[in-house]
Amino acid sequence: MGIGNLLLVPEADYNLLGRDLIIEMGINIEVVNEEIKIKLCPLRVEDEEKINSEVWYTPDSVGRLNIPPFSVIIKDPETPIRVKQYPISPEGKNGLKPEIERLLSKGLLESCMSPFNTPILPIKKADGSYRLVHDLREINKRTVARFPVVANPYTLLSRLGPEKQYYSVIDLKDAFWACPLDEKSRDYFAFEWEDPVTHRRQQLRWTVLPQGFTESPNLFGQALEQILQEYQTGEGVTLIQYVDDLLIAGETEDKVRAESIRLLNFLSAKGLKVSKAKLQFVEEEVKYLGHYLRKGEKKIDPERVKGILSIPPPKSKKQIRQLLGLMGYCRQWIENYSTKVKFSYEKLSQGGLVKWDEKDDKHLKALQHDLVNAPVLSLPDLKRPFYLFVNTDSGTAYGVLTQEWAGKKKPVGYLSKLLDPVSRGWPTCLQALVACALLVEEANKITFNGELRVLSPHNIRGILQQKAEKWITDARLLKYEGILLDSPKLTLEVTALQNPAQFLYGRPSEDGLAHECLSTIEEQTKIRPDLDEEELEEGDRLFVDGSSRVINGKRVSGYAIVGGEGLAVIESGPLSGFWSAQACELYAVLRALQLLKDKSAEIVDCTCHTRLKGIRCDTPPVKYRNWDSYVKRQQSRPRGPPEEYPCCREDGTPRGSRQPSRRERQRGGIGAGTGVASLINQQKEMKTLRMSVDKDLGRIEQAIDGLVKSVLLTTEAVIRTKERGWIHASRIKGPVEEPKAWTITSEPGDTKLTLKRGLGGNELGIPKWSKKHTQDHT
């Protein structure tokens, strides 16, 4: 071991210390923020001798792949994209000059005269040199992108397994520049360059895939994946590729060392270059895709955490999205992540400018605290069973995926998802059913559909088989059954544990009350016992209704409340023209409930009977009934002429309900919203029976069997007939009359007139006489 002094020269473009000496000493010297960092290089001399030196990147070397050139398709190529060059400082031009000259000498750039032009930017690096950055945002907007076939970093590391103890990470240098670009597509990537010495202006274009182009990662990733199909790893070694980053993992040091050398020589033969400064060669802990991998475990990169902590509170929606993007990459390490970031999504849904207050700062600091104290997660072992704990909280599904090691549960990842708005309105136990289905789908991305035991404080199987069909549509039910019941490697279990912490350490809380899901759903969804169809013996009776229709081309909406002995108008008024008749009627019921505060009364409505089950009010017992049922009962009682009962029309229907339109009466249809109405058909004589269908349908069918020849039973939207059973009311049509006047029709093309007249018809509906005259002119 020796001790020496190192001199930092910021103006130097390259390290003055020779490459041979660096290899001989086994160190790597890097300058970061004007500080010298020395990294021991695990690449030994004997390893260096086994590796083809052509694989290492040098400023004078360029990688080339022997593949067909890639073509690019943009929308509307006849309209060129022209963006003027940004002003560049003399210092920036002088910094870019050696880089552009190098690219020209290596054939990566060439002169051109293109109708397209986009700007470039000089970016200064830590060592004082400049990087050429091409602003291709306008080109990216017009590009017809191929479907991205890129590995998912969220699940990519699931292939490793905890038995892998040694790793090598290979970073390909300037990988996109190794892919040739088709001659016809090069004009799209032209830019203007002015030499700072000769002041000559010219256009240059790329002959390879440029960096900053939206298609470059996908195209290169697919090309490299096809090349790696020729490479077969040894036994006990795994190779993972993500775009231009390669990871080799194995159980022993010797296997990983031999495989790494063989892979480097393979890449050299294919024309690719590797950054020696970024090579991580046979180490127990490596950095890959923002994670630190060590002995079968992964943790967040501290540099990433430091970068997130340094972000100031967001002041715009764009900054909120950027924060969510950075935090989302770390969601596997944060318990109940979806609930903790819900406040940010609420900010995005608000209109106008973002108002960030102290409460939001508190939520953000709590998130940062969880990120700093993020646990170390275990890499999944696909040969072992997985355990998934699931629960719900505030409309969010959350849980933890674990595996057992030495009798202890080790977390593989924390999972969380927001429930959809429909599910959030269901009882808690039904929300747990949806949560299990969502998190099982997320867990399958990590377990690759391996053996999975799902544990929850809710009886998921019992809910799915007995209660779900009353709340969930057939499509959803079929999906949930396929995920939770039809999976051969999935087991559903009930546990007394209430949260992931209790699940990991096996200590249920003492105050945790076990519940029976089926009875809990019945208790949460039962109808209020004080709401029934029996009349109150005392108290007021109010009639409510709402209406929305078009008068003189303008929609008019309103509501009314009628009551008292003389059925006087208690309250009425106009509403917004955007409101539907149903909304107006609900508003009328709401106003009636407010008027009846601290009173006992009965509310009679027209069609809102089934819509009012969710209304709650702090008033004494208030009963509401269907208006059709009330009118039927009132008609059976002795009464005077109809004009004494303003709540009914002469035909007995409530005044608040809509009369069938003239078109509906002509064709024999039933108008929507009329409640129980009779079928108007002038061609047949029939008896009609008016009654509500809220009770036993079988008893009603027996009561009216034989009374009606064609129509058996009607509701607001459906009709039951002897011939076709239950059908929609819109399918009932009256007889079609034959036209009794001459009609003229025209067709495109040659002049052609068709005259037709029908006179009456026979019993089959066929015209008795018709005359057709056609005259063609050519």
Short mmCIF file of C-alpha atoms in Angstrom, two decimals, residues 38 65 74 81-82 142 190 225 251 284 295 312 321 332 363 376 382 482 489 511 542 597 638 667 694 706 740 765 771:
data_model
loop_
_atom_site.label_atom_id
_atom_site.label_comp_id
_atom_site.label_asym_id
_atom_site.label_seq_id
_atom_site.Cartn_x
_atom_site.Cartn_y
_atom_site.Cartn_z
CA ILE A 38 -11.20 7.15 -6.16
CA LEU A 65 -23.85 -2.76 -35.51
CA ILE A 74 -43.58 11.06 -39.43
CA ILE A 81 -40.58 21.18 -39.42
CA ARG A 82 -38.56 24.41 -39.21
CA ARG A 142 -44.95 14.17 -35.49
CA ALA A 190 -30.90 18.15 -39.57
CA GLU A 225 -32.39 -8.24 -27.82
CA GLU A 251 -24.39 -17.68 -7.24
CA GLU A 284 -21.38 -8.15 -4.13
CA LYS A 295 -27.20 -10.55 -1.39
CA PRO A 312 -39.04 22.35 -3.31
CA ARG A 321 -46.74 15.59 -11.98
CA GLN A 332 -42.87 -0.49 -3.78
CA HIS A 363 -48.41 15.30 3.72
CA VAL A 376 -34.88 -3.21 2.28
CA LEU A 382 -40.25 -17.86 -7.96
CA GLY A 482 -61.64 -15.49 -13.09
CA LYS A 489 -52.37 -21.56 -7.72
CA ASP A 511 -58.97 -4.19 19.95
CA LEU A 542 -97.30 16.23 0.38
CA LYS A 597 -88.31 19.08 9.65
CA PRO A 638 -115.88 7.27 -3.99
CA ARG A 667 -97.63 4.02 -33.52
CA ASP A 694 -93.47 -3.22 -6.90
CA GLY A 706 -107.07 -13.31 -19.57
CA LYS A 740 -102.32 7.92 -50.27
CA GLY A 765 -100.97 -4.95 -45.01
CA LYS A 771 -98.48 2.46 -60.02
#
